[in-house]
């Protein structure tokens, strides 16, 4: 029968939107999970028509379809970590928060508010549901500065403001906040804190505009590392390392913004 010592890798679930162009969303999540050595699974909450130029349209799935996918995966297979991305409406945020609130695995919330192209991906009324329902069940929430402002009204102007932003986000209930400072002038710094411990992650500014999918990729990499047994600061450090390499090798696609290279460690 050959070698029977096959072991199942840790399992990570993404609950997000599908990106037809393959650079962000569910597709980025699953590629990241494979690259990180975990088994990726997906609950599709929305289908987008998008390419390198932007999002041409999106269609939400009915809440019962999202609920059924969650029940199928968590009920039979289970997950060691869950990552959430684009949840476009209050009803979808509600369904996901309810399922994850009663499930004992770390939850990484990427509060996707807007795409790289500036397309809004979250109905204004969904922001409130995200704030009150999903963030309280989050182990780590990973907003960029624009999303921080959307969630807390705190506008970060410089690196000193990252701390204020983190405190405002933590007040909404997640265990850890990772504030992504990439939109600040100067060298990008991300701040990770649980209110007690504080970690800063600096990376060089990479001169590459092909960065589609960075947010999805980072959150999925963090979820993967947590599933593999890292603590939060270590998971974030390793995830940042992976994403930095992926951005450095982002490639052109179509006539707009290309994706990061999820397979950079193999190529």
Coordinates of C-alpha atoms in Angstrom, one line a residue:
X1 CA 0.0 0.0 0.0
X2 CA 3.0 2.3 0.1
X3 CA 3.6 4.9 2.8
X4 CA 0.5 5.4 5.0
X5 CA 1.8 8.2 7.1
X6 CA 0.1 10.9 5.2
X7 CA -1.0 13.7 7.5
X8 CA -3.6 16.4 6.8
X9 CA -2.2 19.9 6.7
X10 CA -3.8 22.6 8.8
X11 CA -7.0 23.9 7.2
X12 CA -7.8 27.6 6.6
X13 CA -11.1 29.0 5.4
X14 CA -11.6 32.2 3.5
X15 CA -14.9 33.9 3.4
X16 CA -14.7 36.5 0.7
X17 CA -15.5 37.6 -2.9
X18 CA -14.3 35.9 -6.0
X19 CA -12.0 38.0 -8.3
X20 CA -12.4 36.8 -11.9
X21 CA -8.9 38.3 -12.7
X22 CA -7.3 35.9 -10.1
X23 CA -5.2 38.6 -8.3
X24 CA -7.3 39.3 -5.2
X25 CA -10.2 37.9 -3.3
X26 CA -10.8 34.1 -2.9
X27 CA -8.3 33.4 -5.7
X28 CA -5.5 35.3 -3.9
X29 CA -6.4 33.7 -0.6
X30 CA -6.3 30.1 -1.9
X31 CA -2.9 30.8 -3.7
X32 CA -1.5 32.2 -0.6
X33 CA -2.7 29.3 1.5
X34 CA -1.1 26.8 -0.9
X35 CA 2.2 28.8 -0.8
X36 CA 2.1 28.7 3.0
X37 CA 1.6 25.0 3.1
X38 CA -2.0 24.8 4.4
X39 CA -5.2 23.5 2.9
X40 CA -7.3 26.4 1.7
X41 CA -11.1 26.2 1.6
X42 CA -13.6 28.9 0.5
X43 CA -17.0 30.4 1.2
X44 CA -17.9 32.7 -1.7
X45 CA -19.9 35.7 -0.5
X46 CA -19.9 37.6 -3.8
X47 CA -18.9 37.2 -7.4
X48 CA -17.1 40.1 -9.1
X49 CA -16.4 40.8 -12.7
X50 CA -13.0 42.4 -12.5
X51 CA -9.8 42.6 -14.4
X52 CA -6.6 44.7 -14.2
X53 CA -8.6 47.9 -14.8
X54 CA -11.1 47.6 -12.0
X55 CA -14.3 46.1 -10.9
X56 CA -16.9 46.1 -13.6
X57 CA -19.7 44.5 -11.5
X58 CA -20.4 42.5 -8.4
X59 CA -23.2 40.2 -7.3
X60 CA -23.7 39.1 -3.8
X61 CA -24.7 35.6 -3.0
X62 CA -27.9 35.2 -0.9
X63 CA -27.2 35.0 2.8
X64 CA -28.6 31.4 2.9
X65 CA -26.0 30.3 0.3
X66 CA -23.2 31.8 2.4
X67 CA -24.6 30.2 5.6
X68 CA -24.8 26.8 3.9
X69 CA -21.2 27.0 2.7
X70 CA -20.1 27.9 6.2
X71 CA -22.1 25.1 7.8
X72 CA -20.7 22.6 5.2
X73 CA -17.1 23.4 5.7
X74 CA -17.0 24.0 9.4
X75 CA -19.4 21.2 10.2
X76 CA -17.5 18.5 8.4
X77 CA -13.9 19.6 7.8
X78 CA -13.3 22.3 10.3
X79 CA -10.7 25.0 10.2
X80 CA -7.7 26.1 12.3
X81 CA -8.1 29.7 11.2
X82 CA -10.6 31.7 9.2
X83 CA -10.0 34.8 7.1
X84 CA -12.8 37.2 6.0
X85 CA -12.6 39.6 3.1
X86 CA -15.3 41.3 0.9
X87 CA -18.7 41.0 2.6
X88 CA -20.7 43.5 0.8
X89 CA -23.9 43.8 2.7
X90 CA -25.2 44.0 6.3
X91 CA -27.0 40.6 5.9
X92 CA -23.8 38.9 4.8
X93 CA -21.7 40.4 7.6
X94 CA -24.3 39.3 10.0
X95 CA -24.4 35.7 8.8
X96 CA -20.6 35.4 8.9
X97 CA -20.3 37.0 12.3
X98 CA -22.9 34.7 13.7
X99 CA -21.2 31.6 12.4
X100 CA -17.7 32.6 13.4
X101 CA -18.7 34.0 16.8
X102 CA -19.5 30.5 18.0
X103 CA -16.5 28.8 16.3
X104 CA -13.3 28.3 18.2
X105 CA -10.6 29.3 15.7
X106 CA -8.8 32.5 15.2
X107 CA -10.5 34.9 12.8
X108 CA -8.6 37.4 10.7
X109 CA -10.8 40.2 9.4
X110 CA -9.6 42.2 6.4
X111 CA -12.2 45.0 6.4
X112 CA -12.3 45.4 2.7
X113 CA -13.8 48.8 2.0
X114 CA -12.5 49.8 -1.3
X115 CA -10.5 48.2 -4.1
X116 CA -7.0 49.2 -5.4
X117 CA -8.8 51.0 -8.2
X118 CA -10.9 53.1 -5.8
X119 CA -14.1 51.1 -6.4
X120 CA -16.2 50.9 -3.2
X121 CA -16.8 47.3 -2.2
X122 CA -18.8 47.8 0.9
X123 CA -22.3 49.4 1.2
X124 CA -22.1 52.3 3.8
X125 CA -24.7 50.5 5.9
X126 CA -22.5 47.4 6.0
X127 CA -19.7 49.4 7.6
X128 CA -21.8 49.7 10.8
X129 CA -22.6 45.9 10.9
X130 CA -18.9 45.2 10.3
X131 CA -18.0 47.5 13.2
X132 CA -20.6 46.2 15.7
X133 CA -20.8 42.5 14.7
X134 CA -17.7 41.2 13.0
X135 CA -14.9 43.1 14.7
X136 CA -15.8 41.9 18.2
X137 CA -15.2 38.3 17.0
X138 CA -11.9 39.1 15.3
X139 CA -8.5 37.9 16.5
X140 CA -6.7 40.3 14.2
X141 CA -8.2 43.0 12.1
X142 CA -6.0 44.4 9.2
X143 CA -7.2 47.8 8.0
X144 CA -5.3 50.2 5.8
X145 CA -5.5 53.9 6.7
X146 CA -8.5 54.5 4.5
X147 CA -10.4 51.6 6.2
X148 CA -9.3 52.9 9.6
X149 CA -11.0 56.2 8.7
X150 CA -14.1 54.4 7.4
X151 CA -14.4 52.4 10.7
X152 CA -13.4 54.9 13.3
X153 CA -13.3 58.4 11.6
X154 CA -9.6 58.6 12.8
X155 CA -7.5 60.2 10.0
X156 CA -3.8 59.2 10.2
X157 CA -1.5 61.8 8.9
X158 CA 1.9 60.4 10.0
X159 CA 3.5 57.5 11.8
X160 CA 2.6 59.0 15.2
X161 CA -1.0 58.6 14.3
X162 CA -0.8 54.9 13.9
X163 CA -1.1 54.4 17.7
X164 CA -4.3 56.5 17.9
X165 CA -5.7 54.6 15.0
X166 CA -4.9 51.3 16.6
X167 CA -6.5 52.3 19.9
X168 CA -9.7 53.4 18.1
X169 CA -9.9 50.1 16.2
X170 CA -9.2 48.1 19.4
X171 CA -12.2 49.8 21.0
X172 CA -14.4 48.0 18.5
X173 CA -13.5 44.7 20.1
X174 CA -10.9 42.8 18.1
X175 CA -8.0 41.1 20.1
X176 CA -5.3 42.6 17.9
X177 CA -5.2 45.5 15.4
X178 CA -2.7 45.6 12.5
X179 CA -2.7 49.1 11.1
X180 CA -1.2 49.1 7.7
X181 CA 0.7 52.4 7.1
X182 CA 1.6 51.8 3.5
X183 CA -0.3 54.9 2.3
X184 CA 1.9 57.2 4.5
X185 CA 4.7 59.1 3.0
X186 CA 8.2 57.7 3.6
X187 CA 9.1 54.1 4.5
X188 CA 5.9 52.1 5.1
X189 CA 5.4 51.0 8.7
X190 CA 2.7 48.7 10.0
X191 CA 1.7 48.8 13.7
X192 CA 0.5 45.7 15.4
X193 CA -0.9 45.9 19.0
X194 CA -3.3 44.3 21.4
X195 CA -3.3 47.4 23.5
X196 CA -0.5 46.1 25.7
X197 CA 2.2 44.8 23.4
X198 CA 3.3 46.8 20.4
X199 CA 5.2 45.7 17.3
X200 CA 6.3 47.8 14.3
X201 CA 7.0 46.2 11.0
X202 CA 9.0 48.4 8.5
X203 CA 9.5 47.3 4.9
X204 CA 11.2 49.1 2.1
X205 CA 9.0 51.0 -0.3
X206 CA 9.0 48.8 -3.4
X207 CA 8.7 50.6 -6.7
X208 CA 6.2 48.3 -8.3
X209 CA 2.7 49.3 -9.2
X210 CA 1.5 45.7 -9.6
X211 CA 0.1 45.3 -6.1
X212 CA -3.4 44.0 -6.7
X213 CA -4.4 41.6 -4.0
X214 CA -1.9 42.7 -1.3
X215 CA -4.5 43.1 1.5
X216 CA -6.2 39.7 0.8
X217 CA -2.8 38.1 0.6
X218 CA -1.5 39.5 3.8
X219 CA -4.6 38.5 5.8
X220 CA -4.6 35.0 4.3
X221 CA -0.9 34.6 5.1
X222 CA -1.5 35.7 8.7
X223 CA -4.4 33.2 9.0
X224 CA -2.2 30.4 7.5
X225 CA 0.7 31.1 10.0
X226 CA -1.8 31.1 12.9
X227 CA -3.1 27.7 11.7
X228 CA 0.4 26.4 11.6
X229 CA 0.8 27.3 15.3
X230 CA 2.5 30.7 15.3
X231 CA 1.4 33.4 17.9
X232 CA 0.0 36.6 16.4
X233 CA 3.2 38.7 16.3
X234 CA 5.2 35.9 14.7
X235 CA 2.4 35.1 12.2
X236 CA 2.3 38.8 11.2
X237 CA 6.1 38.9 10.8
X238 CA 6.2 35.8 8.6
X239 CA 3.2 37.0 6.6
X240 CA 4.8 40.4 6.0
X241 CA 7.9 38.6 4.7
X242 CA 5.9 36.6 2.3
X243 CA 3.9 39.6 1.0
X244 CA 7.0 41.8 0.7
X245 CA 8.5 39.2 -1.6
X246 CA 5.3 38.8 -3.5
X247 CA 5.0 42.6 -4.1
X248 CA 8.6 42.8 -5.2
X249 CA 7.8 40.3 -8.0
X250 CA 4.3 41.6 -8.9
X251 CA 3.9 41.3 -12.6
X252 CA 2.0 43.2 -15.3
X253 CA -1.4 41.8 -16.4
X254 CA -3.8 43.3 -18.9
X255 CA -3.5 47.0 -19.3
X256 CA -3.9 48.1 -15.7
X257 CA -2.6 47.1 -12.3
X258 CA -1.2 43.6 -12.1
X259 CA -1.1 41.2 -9.1
X260 CA 1.5 40.3 -6.6
X261 CA 3.3 37.0 -7.3
X262 CA 1.9 34.4 -4.9
X263 CA 4.3 31.8 -6.2
X264 CA 7.5 33.9 -5.9
X265 CA 9.2 31.4 -3.5
X266 CA 8.9 28.7 -6.2
X267 CA 9.8 30.7 -9.3

